[in-house]
PDB file of C-alpha atoms and ligand atoms in Angstrom:
ATOM      1  CA  MET I  69       0.000   0.000   0.000  1.00  0.00           C
ATOM      2  CA  LEU I  70       1.205   3.505  -0.867  1.00  0.00           C
ATOM      3  CA  HIS I  71       1.427   6.428   1.539  1.00  0.00           C
ATOM      4  CA  ILE I  72       1.535   9.995   0.285  1.00  0.00           C
ATOM      5  CA  THR I  73       2.639  12.307   3.084  1.00  0.00           C
ATOM      6  CA  PRO I  74       2.915  16.098   3.083  1.00  0.00           C
ATOM      7  CA  ILE I  75       6.091  17.607   4.504  1.00  0.00           C
ATOM      8  CA  PRO I  76       5.187  21.232   5.311  1.00  0.00           C
ATOM      9  CA  SER I  77       7.827  23.697   4.150  1.00  0.00           C
ATOM     10  CA  ARG I  78       8.274  27.477   4.223  1.00  0.00           C
ATOM     11  CA  LYS I  79       5.071  29.439   4.789  1.00  0.00           C
ATOM     12  CA  ASP I  80       2.596  27.276   2.881  1.00  0.00           C
ATOM     13  CA  ASN I  81       4.484  24.813   0.642  1.00  0.00           C
ATOM     14  CA  TYR I  82       3.987  21.055   0.686  1.00  0.00           C
ATOM     15  CA  ILE I  83       6.877  18.778  -0.229  1.00  0.00           C
ATOM     16  CA  TRP I  84       5.309  15.380  -1.000  1.00  0.00           C
ATOM     17  CA  MET I  85       6.758  12.042   0.089  1.00  0.00           C
ATOM     18  CA  VAL I  86       5.562   8.768  -1.465  1.00  0.00           C
ATOM     19  CA  SER I  87       6.448   5.573   0.374  1.00  0.00           C
ATOM     20  CA  SER I  88       5.074   2.066   0.603  1.00  0.00           C
ATOM     21  CA  THR I  89       4.137  -0.069   3.605  1.00  0.00           C
ATOM     22  CA  ASP I  90       6.402  -2.889   2.463  1.00  0.00           C
ATOM     23  CA  GLY I  91       9.951  -1.627   2.167  1.00  0.00           C
ATOM     24  CA  ASN I  92      11.975   1.358   3.241  1.00  0.00           C
ATOM     25  CA  GLN I  93      12.153   3.342   0.004  1.00  0.00           C
ATOM     26  CA  CYS I  94      10.487   6.640  -0.856  1.00  0.00           C
ATOM     27  CA  ILE I  95      10.432   9.394  -3.439  1.00  0.00           C
ATOM     28  CA  ILE I  96      10.210  13.121  -2.804  1.00  0.00           C
ATOM     29  CA  VAL I  97       8.319  15.595  -4.983  1.00  0.00           C
ATOM     30  CA  ASP I  98       9.403  19.264  -5.155  1.00  0.00           C
ATOM     31  CA  PRO I  99      11.962  19.515  -2.331  1.00  0.00           C
ATOM     32  CA  GLY I 100      12.058  23.273  -1.769  1.00  0.00           C
ATOM     33  CA  GLU I 101      14.131  22.613   1.356  1.00  0.00           C
ATOM     34  CA  SER I 102      16.219  19.658   2.547  1.00  0.00           C
ATOM     35  CA  ARG I 103      16.246  19.779   6.364  1.00  0.00           C
ATOM     36  CA  GLN I 104      12.594  18.769   6.852  1.00  0.00           C
ATOM     37  CA  VAL I 105      12.994  16.041   4.232  1.00  0.00           C
ATOM     38  CA  MET I 106      16.095  14.582   5.936  1.00  0.00           C
ATOM     39  CA  ASP I 107      14.339  14.709   9.318  1.00  0.00           C
ATOM     40  CA  THR I 108      11.235  12.950   7.944  1.00  0.00           C
ATOM     41  CA  LEU I 109      13.294  10.251   6.221  1.00  0.00           C
ATOM     42  CA  SER I 110      15.213   9.488   9.386  1.00  0.00           C
ATOM     43  CA  LEU I 111      12.075   9.585  11.545  1.00  0.00           C
ATOM     44  CA  HIS I 112      10.403   6.949   9.327  1.00  0.00           C
ATOM     45  CA  GLN I 113      13.699   5.130   8.599  1.00  0.00           C
ATOM     46  CA  LEU I 114      13.279   5.624   4.869  1.00  0.00           C
ATOM     47  CA  THR I 115      15.831   5.782   2.070  1.00  0.00           C
ATOM     48  CA  LEU I 116      15.422   8.147  -0.852  1.00  0.00           C
ATOM     49  CA  SER I 117      15.045   6.479  -4.300  1.00  0.00           C
ATOM     50  CA  ALA I 118      14.339   9.468  -6.533  1.00  0.00           C
ATOM     51  CA  ILE I 119      13.492  13.164  -6.623  1.00  0.00           C
ATOM     52  CA  LEU I 120      10.673  14.444  -8.855  1.00  0.00           C
ATOM     53  CA  VAL I 121      10.350  18.137  -9.699  1.00  0.00           C
ATOM     54  CA  THR I 122       7.397  19.898 -11.350  1.00  0.00           C
ATOM     55  CA  HIS I 123       8.982  23.286 -12.193  1.00  0.00           C
ATOM     56  CA  HIS I 124      12.007  25.457 -11.583  1.00  0.00           C
ATOM     57  CA  HIS I 125      10.828  27.827  -8.807  1.00  0.00           C
ATOM     58  CA  TYR I 126      13.153  27.926  -5.769  1.00  0.00           C
ATOM     59  CA  ASP I 127      10.428  26.855  -3.312  1.00  0.00           C
ATOM     60  CA  HIS I 128      10.200  23.561  -5.248  1.00  0.00           C
ATOM     61  CA  THR I 129      13.915  22.993  -5.987  1.00  0.00           C
ATOM     62  CA  ASP I 130      16.197  24.576  -3.368  1.00  0.00           C
ATOM     63  CA  GLY I 131      16.576  21.341  -1.389  1.00  0.00           C
ATOM     64  CA  ILE I 132      17.808  19.216  -4.317  1.00  0.00           C
ATOM     65  CA  ASP I 133      21.562  19.887  -4.008  1.00  0.00           C
ATOM     66  CA  ALA I 134      21.699  19.151  -0.270  1.00  0.00           C
ATOM     67  CA  LEU I 135      19.713  15.911  -0.706  1.00  0.00           C
ATOM     68  CA  LEU I 136      22.133  14.788  -3.433  1.00  0.00           C
ATOM     69  CA  GLU I 137      25.008  15.174  -0.955  1.00  0.00           C
ATOM     70  CA  HIS I 138      23.412  12.369   1.075  1.00  0.00           C
ATOM     71  CA  TYR I 139      21.713  10.282  -1.616  1.00  0.00           C
ATOM     72  CA  ASP I 140      22.952   9.365  -5.091  1.00  0.00           C
ATOM     73  CA  VAL I 141      19.539   9.326  -6.800  1.00  0.00           C
ATOM     74  CA  PRO I 142      18.041  10.330 -10.158  1.00  0.00           C
ATOM     75  CA  VAL I 143      16.402  13.775 -10.353  1.00  0.00           C
ATOM     76  CA  TYR I 144      13.407  13.840 -12.701  1.00  0.00           C
ATOM     77  CA  GLY I 145      12.106  17.180 -13.946  1.00  0.00           C
ATOM     78  CA  PRO I 146      10.909  19.328 -16.835  1.00  0.00           C
ATOM     79  CA  ALA I 147      13.173  19.395 -19.893  1.00  0.00           C
ATOM     80  CA  HIS I 148      12.132  22.987 -20.661  1.00  0.00           C
ATOM     81  CA  ASP I 149      12.741  24.557 -17.231  1.00  0.00           C
ATOM     82  CA  ASN I 150      16.315  25.302 -16.212  1.00  0.00           C
ATOM     83  CA  ILE I 151      17.020  23.183 -13.096  1.00  0.00           C
ATOM     84  CA  ASN I 152      20.460  22.410 -11.615  1.00  0.00           C
ATOM     85  CA  ASN I 153      21.422  18.757 -11.243  1.00  0.00           C
ATOM     86  CA  LEU I 154      18.485  17.404 -13.252  1.00  0.00           C
ATOM     87  CA  THR I 155      19.462  13.932 -14.488  1.00  0.00           C
ATOM     88  CA  GLN I 156      16.219  12.842 -16.230  1.00  0.00           C
ATOM     89  CA  PRO I 157      14.696  15.654 -18.378  1.00  0.00           C
ATOM     90  CA  LEU I 158      11.035  14.897 -19.131  1.00  0.00           C
ATOM     91  CA  GLU I 159       8.493  15.870 -21.779  1.00  0.00           C
ATOM     92  CA  GLN I 160       4.834  15.190 -22.583  1.00  0.00           C
ATOM     93  CA  ASP I 161       4.060  11.446 -22.855  1.00  0.00           C
ATOM     94  CA  ASP I 162       7.277  10.333 -21.169  1.00  0.00           C
ATOM     95  CA  ASN I 163       6.744   7.500 -18.703  1.00  0.00           C
ATOM     96  CA  ILE I 164       8.830   6.912 -15.651  1.00  0.00           C
ATOM     97  CA  ASN I 165       9.093   3.806 -13.536  1.00  0.00           C
ATOM     98  CA  ILE I 166      10.204   3.970  -9.912  1.00  0.00           C
ATOM     99  CA  LYS I 167      11.327   0.367  -9.399  1.00  0.00           C
ATOM    100  CA  ALA I 168      11.806   0.672  -5.647  1.00  0.00           C
ATOM    101  CA  LEU I 169       8.101   1.448  -5.203  1.00  0.00           C
ATOM    102  CA  ASN I 170       6.788  -0.412  -8.258  1.00  0.00           C
ATOM    103  CA  LEU I 171       5.274   2.890  -9.343  1.00  0.00           C
ATOM    104  CA  ASP I 172       4.667   4.325 -12.824  1.00  0.00           C
ATOM    105  CA  PHE I 173       4.026   7.958 -13.741  1.00  0.00           C
ATOM    106  CA  GLU I 174       2.918   9.534 -16.998  1.00  0.00           C
ATOM    107  CA  VAL I 175       4.310  12.997 -17.658  1.00  0.00           C
ATOM    108  CA  LEU I 176       1.929  15.780 -18.691  1.00  0.00           C
ATOM    109  CA  PHE I 177       3.414  18.968 -20.129  1.00  0.00           C
ATOM    110  CA  ILE I 178       1.380  21.801 -18.559  1.00  0.00           C
ATOM    111  CA  PRO I 179       3.029  25.186 -19.302  1.00  0.00           C
ATOM    112  CA  GLY I 180       1.624  28.505 -18.073  1.00  0.00           C
ATOM    113  CA  HIS I 181       2.885  29.062 -14.520  1.00  0.00           C
ATOM    114  CA  THR I 182       6.374  28.410 -15.968  1.00  0.00           C
ATOM    115  CA  LEU I 183       7.133  27.530 -19.581  1.00  0.00           C
ATOM    116  CA  GLY I 184       8.405  24.044 -18.742  1.00  0.00           C
ATOM    117  CA  HIS I 185       6.010  22.972 -15.959  1.00  0.00           C
ATOM    118  CA  ILE I 186       5.072  19.281 -15.888  1.00  0.00           C
ATOM    119  CA  ALA I 187       2.703  17.092 -13.849  1.00  0.00           C
ATOM    120  CA  TYR I 188       3.204  13.473 -12.763  1.00  0.00           C
ATOM    121  CA  TYR I 189       0.091  11.321 -13.176  1.00  0.00           C
ATOM    122  CA  CYS I 190      -0.139   7.862 -11.625  1.00  0.00           C
ATOM    123  CA  LYS I 191      -2.904   5.538 -12.858  1.00  0.00           C
ATOM    124  CA  GLN I 192      -3.387   4.377  -9.286  1.00  0.00           C
ATOM    125  CA  GLY I 193      -5.380   7.611  -8.980  1.00  0.00           C
ATOM    126  CA  PHE I 194      -3.277  10.639  -8.144  1.00  0.00           C
ATOM    127  CA  VAL I 195      -1.386  13.463  -9.825  1.00  0.00           C
ATOM    128  CA  PHE I 196       1.261  15.928  -8.652  1.00  0.00           C
ATOM    129  CA  THR I 197       0.290  19.255 -10.215  1.00  0.00           C
ATOM    130  CA  GLY I 198       2.894  21.598  -8.674  1.00  0.00           C
ATOM    131  CA  ASP I 199       1.744  25.210  -9.030  1.00  0.00           C
ATOM    132  CA  THR I 200      -0.540  24.699 -12.060  1.00  0.00           C
ATOM    133  CA  LEU I 201      -3.811  23.265 -10.712  1.00  0.00           C
ATOM    134  CA  PHE I 202      -4.294  24.218  -7.063  1.00  0.00           C
ATOM    135  CA  THR I 203      -7.099  22.898  -4.882  1.00  0.00           C
ATOM    136  CA  GLY I 204      -9.681  25.638  -5.493  1.00  0.00           C
ATOM    137  CA  SER I 205      -7.702  27.698  -8.013  1.00  0.00           C
ATOM    138  CA  CYS I 206      -4.660  27.709 -10.307  1.00  0.00           C
ATOM    139  CA  GLY I 207      -1.159  29.195 -10.324  1.00  0.00           C
ATOM    140  CA  ARG I 208      -0.237  32.646 -11.546  1.00  0.00           C
ATOM    141  CA  LEU I 209       0.882  33.181 -15.132  1.00  0.00           C
ATOM    142  CA  PHE I 210       4.532  33.988 -14.461  1.00  0.00           C
ATOM    143  CA  GLU I 211       5.878  32.881 -17.844  1.00  0.00           C
ATOM    144  CA  GLY I 212       3.159  31.512 -20.109  1.00  0.00           C
ATOM    145  CA  THR I 213       0.005  32.891 -21.700  1.00  0.00           C
ATOM    146  CA  ALA I 214      -3.580  32.539 -20.521  1.00  0.00           C
ATOM    147  CA  GLN I 215      -4.312  30.303 -23.492  1.00  0.00           C
ATOM    148  CA  GLN I 216      -1.405  27.983 -22.584  1.00  0.00           C
ATOM    149  CA  MET I 217      -2.583  27.771 -18.976  1.00  0.00           C
ATOM    150  CA  TYR I 218      -6.175  27.148 -20.045  1.00  0.00           C
ATOM    151  CA  ASP I 219      -4.991  24.267 -22.272  1.00  0.00           C
ATOM    152  CA  SER I 220      -2.853  22.866 -19.440  1.00  0.00           C
ATOM    153  CA  LEU I 221      -5.783  22.934 -17.002  1.00  0.00           C
ATOM    154  CA  SER I 222      -7.982  21.276 -19.641  1.00  0.00           C
ATOM    155  CA  LYS I 223      -5.411  18.498 -19.962  1.00  0.00           C
ATOM    156  CA  LEU I 224      -5.553  17.894 -16.191  1.00  0.00           C
ATOM    157  CA  ALA I 225      -9.362  18.120 -16.201  1.00  0.00           C
ATOM    158  CA  ALA I 226      -9.443  15.252 -18.706  1.00  0.00           C
ATOM    159  CA  LEU I 227      -8.006  12.814 -16.138  1.00  0.00           C
ATOM    160  CA  PRO I 228     -10.479  10.467 -14.400  1.00  0.00           C
ATOM    161  CA  ASP I 229     -12.843  12.300 -12.011  1.00  0.00           C
ATOM    162  CA  GLU I 230     -11.679  10.360  -8.950  1.00  0.00           C
ATOM    163  CA  THR I 231      -8.033  11.405  -9.457  1.00  0.00           C
ATOM    164  CA  LEU I 232      -6.611  13.055  -6.339  1.00  0.00           C
ATOM    165  CA  ILE I 233      -4.915  16.403  -6.910  1.00  0.00           C
ATOM    166  CA  TYR I 234      -1.692  16.917  -4.948  1.00  0.00           C
ATOM    167  CA  CYS I 235      -0.533  20.516  -5.438  1.00  0.00           C
ATOM    168  CA  GLY I 236       2.416  22.462  -4.077  1.00  0.00           C
ATOM    169  CA  HIS I 237       0.747  24.879  -1.645  1.00  0.00           C
ATOM    170  CA  GLU I 238      -1.874  25.082   1.095  1.00  0.00           C
ATOM    171  CA  TYR I 239      -3.892  27.840  -0.580  1.00  0.00           C
ATOM    172  CA  THR I 240      -7.401  26.358  -0.485  1.00  0.00           C
ATOM    173  CA  GLN I 241      -9.047  28.748   1.985  1.00  0.00           C
ATOM    174  CA  GLY I 242      -8.000  31.907   0.118  1.00  0.00           C
ATOM    175  CA  SER I 243      -8.710  30.269  -3.219  1.00  0.00           C
ATOM    176  CA  LEU I 244     -12.269  29.389  -2.238  1.00  0.00           C
ATOM    177  CA  ALA I 245     -12.919  32.946  -1.010  1.00  0.00           C
ATOM    178  CA  PHE I 246     -12.190  34.092  -4.554  1.00  0.00           C
ATOM    179  CA  ALA I 247     -14.270  31.240  -6.010  1.00  0.00           C
ATOM    180  CA  GLN I 248     -17.216  32.411  -3.907  1.00  0.00           C
ATOM    181  CA  HIS I 249     -16.742  35.943  -5.232  1.00  0.00           C
ATOM    182  CA  ILE I 250     -17.107  34.504  -8.762  1.00  0.00           C
ATOM    183  CA  GLU I 251     -19.927  32.026  -7.990  1.00  0.00           C
ATOM    184  CA  PRO I 252     -21.787  33.150  -4.844  1.00  0.00           C
ATOM    185  CA  ASP I 253     -24.676  30.740  -5.517  1.00  0.00           C
ATOM    186  CA  ASN I 254     -22.635  27.567  -6.036  1.00  0.00           C
ATOM    187  CA  ARG I 255     -23.908  25.150  -3.359  1.00  0.00           C
ATOM    188  CA  ALA I 256     -21.074  22.628  -3.690  1.00  0.00           C
ATOM    189  CA  LEU I 257     -18.693  25.534  -3.182  1.00  0.00           C
ATOM    190  CA  LEU I 258     -20.415  26.662   0.033  1.00  0.00           C
ATOM    191  CA  ALA I 259     -20.167  23.134   1.429  1.00  0.00           C
ATOM    192  CA  ARG I 260     -16.494  22.951   0.477  1.00  0.00           C
ATOM    193  CA  ILE I 261     -15.778  26.284   2.196  1.00  0.00           C
ATOM    194  CA  GLN I 262     -17.317  25.004   5.434  1.00  0.00           C
ATOM    195  CA  GLU I 263     -15.340  21.772   5.294  1.00  0.00           C
ATOM    196  CA  THR I 264     -12.124  23.641   4.446  1.00  0.00           C
ATOM    197  CA  ASP I 265     -12.603  26.062   7.364  1.00  0.00           C
ATOM    198  CA  ARG I 266     -13.152  23.109   9.688  1.00  0.00           C
ATOM    199  CA  LEU I 267      -9.948  21.374   8.526  1.00  0.00           C
ATOM    200  CA  ARG I 268      -7.836  24.515   8.727  1.00  0.00           C
ATOM    201  CA  LYS I 269      -9.104  25.334  12.194  1.00  0.00           C
ATOM    202  CA  HIS I 270      -7.479  22.090  13.291  1.00  0.00           C
ATOM    203  CA  GLY I 271      -4.353  22.605  11.172  1.00  0.00           C
ATOM    204  CA  ILE I 272      -5.244  19.686   8.865  1.00  0.00           C
ATOM    205  CA  PRO I 273      -4.092  19.870   5.196  1.00  0.00           C
ATOM    206  CA  THR I 274      -6.872  20.439   2.645  1.00  0.00           C
ATOM    207  CA  VAL I 275      -4.743  18.777  -0.041  1.00  0.00           C
ATOM    208  CA  PRO I 276      -5.394  16.437  -1.796  1.00  0.00           C
ATOM    209  CA  ALA I 277      -8.851  17.017  -3.285  1.00  0.00           C
ATOM    210  CA  SER I 278     -10.568  14.985  -5.989  1.00  0.00           C
ATOM    211  CA  LEU I 279     -10.721  16.261  -9.550  1.00  0.00           C
ATOM    212  CA  SER I 280     -14.481  15.799  -9.344  1.00  0.00           C
ATOM    213  CA  LEU I 281     -14.707  18.300  -6.457  1.00  0.00           C
ATOM    214  CA  GLU I 282     -12.453  20.699  -8.372  1.00  0.00           C
ATOM    215  CA  LYS I 283     -14.765  20.521 -11.383  1.00  0.00           C
ATOM    216  CA  GLN I 284     -17.706  21.436  -9.151  1.00  0.00           C
ATOM    217  CA  THR I 285     -16.048  24.277  -7.237  1.00  0.00           C
ATOM    218  CA  ASN I 286     -12.857  25.598  -8.860  1.00  0.00           C
ATOM    219  CA  PRO I 287     -13.832  28.507 -11.161  1.00  0.00           C
ATOM    220  CA  PHE I 288     -10.722  28.000 -13.299  1.00  0.00           C
ATOM    221  CA  LEU I 289     -12.112  24.600 -14.351  1.00  0.00           C
ATOM    222  CA  ARG I 290     -15.586  26.084 -14.905  1.00  0.00           C
ATOM    223  CA  CYS I 291     -14.976  28.597 -17.688  1.00  0.00           C
ATOM    224  CA  ASN I 292     -17.970  27.268 -19.648  1.00  0.00           C
ATOM    225  CA  GLN I 293     -20.459  27.844 -16.779  1.00  0.00           C
ATOM    226  CA  GLN I 294     -22.888  30.763 -17.120  1.00  0.00           C
ATOM    227  CA  ALA I 295     -22.119  32.243 -13.692  1.00  0.00           C
ATOM    228  CA  VAL I 296     -18.376  32.212 -14.370  1.00  0.00           C
ATOM    229  CA  ILE I 297     -18.795  33.693 -17.861  1.00  0.00           C
ATOM    230  CA  LYS I 298     -20.997  36.430 -16.390  1.00  0.00           C
ATOM    231  CA  ALA I 299     -18.416  37.323 -13.729  1.00  0.00           C
ATOM    232  CA  ALA I 300     -15.619  37.314 -16.311  1.00  0.00           C
ATOM    233  CA  GLU I 301     -17.563  39.554 -18.696  1.00  0.00           C
ATOM    234  CA  ALA I 302     -18.462  41.972 -15.890  1.00  0.00           C
ATOM    235  CA  PHE I 303     -14.780  42.244 -14.939  1.00  0.00           C
ATOM    236  CA  SER I 304     -13.459  42.740 -18.474  1.00  0.00           C
ATOM    237  CA  GLY I 305     -16.392  44.900 -19.597  1.00  0.00           C
ATOM    238  CA  LYS I 306     -16.992  43.018 -22.852  1.00  0.00           C
ATOM    239  CA  LYS I 307     -18.509  39.880 -24.322  1.00  0.00           C
ATOM    240  CA  LEU I 308     -16.185  36.880 -24.158  1.00  0.00           C
ATOM    241  CA  THR I 309     -16.692  34.113 -26.681  1.00  0.00           C
ATOM    242  CA  GLU I 310     -13.850  31.673 -25.985  1.00  0.00           C
ATOM    243  CA  PRO I 311     -13.452  29.712 -22.717  1.00  0.00           C
ATOM    244  CA  TRP I 312      -9.757  30.717 -22.550  1.00  0.00           C
ATOM    245  CA  GLU I 313     -10.831  34.399 -22.649  1.00  0.00           C
ATOM    246  CA  VAL I 314     -13.122  33.729 -19.686  1.00  0.00           C
ATOM    247  CA  PHE I 315     -10.176  32.040 -17.980  1.00  0.00           C
ATOM    248  CA  ALA I 316      -7.871  35.018 -18.735  1.00  0.00           C
ATOM    249  CA  SER I 317     -10.389  37.441 -17.272  1.00  0.00           C
ATOM    250  CA  ILE I 318     -10.912  35.623 -13.972  1.00  0.00           C
ATOM    251  CA  ARG I 319      -7.160  34.940 -13.648  1.00  0.00           C
ATOM    252  CA  ARG I 320      -6.520  38.717 -13.991  1.00  0.00           C
ATOM    253  CA  GLN I 321      -9.284  39.365 -11.487  1.00  0.00           C
ATOM    254  CA  LYS I 322      -7.720  36.964  -8.958  1.00  0.00           C
ATOM    255  CA  ASP I 323      -4.301  38.638  -9.357  1.00  0.00           C
ATOM    256  CA  GLY I 324      -5.816  41.716  -7.715  1.00  0.00           C
ATOM    257  CA  PHE I 325      -8.198  39.989  -5.296  1.00  0.00           C
TER     258      PHE I 325
HETATM  259 ZN1  LIG J 223       5.864  28.090  -8.703  1.00  0.00          ZN
END
């Protein structure tokens, strides 16, 4: 059986650790720091088998070099982001096999937040989305265009509904406040806000969330819904005909929210 454990880092980052009940191996996704990772590995008596990276930002990569001083492991990451010490550059449709955990990932190329950003999808029902699809929202457009990001989110939305979304930050509460601003009458959203508030009050992570819940409540996956189109048109002051234009408008609106 697999365990996916969050290692909290910095203000609101999650470094993800995947391990299995039988064996002492694990992989780490997006090590933005090394100290917490080393501590967690020693606490659970685990050995590192591989590092996976979604994009080049420092809060997802700064721990790589220090981990490599202790573990001689492959570092998987996006071919089109510039990352030090990457040993396995990845592109769309690449497959990776982590032998130690008997685990396979498909690579999805999802540019927008950065130009090289990738996701790691496992058919066992989970995906590491980095800073592209967040629980309740999506990442900022630091390098790519709105159309690129819209296409990337559509690619993730095409995964099976029960897929669990593991993203790089604990942003859900703030994200849902914006979602409510866009869709005040969305009932599933109201229920999710209550549940999220309850979890956060007790310091419990709100990640992962199912893709199905995201489709019901995350406005960035709902650019074809009347309420979202209406909010986007009100913000941009004109009629919007393409879903990616709706996306661009609400993304701009969230930048200033
Ligand atoms: Zn980032």
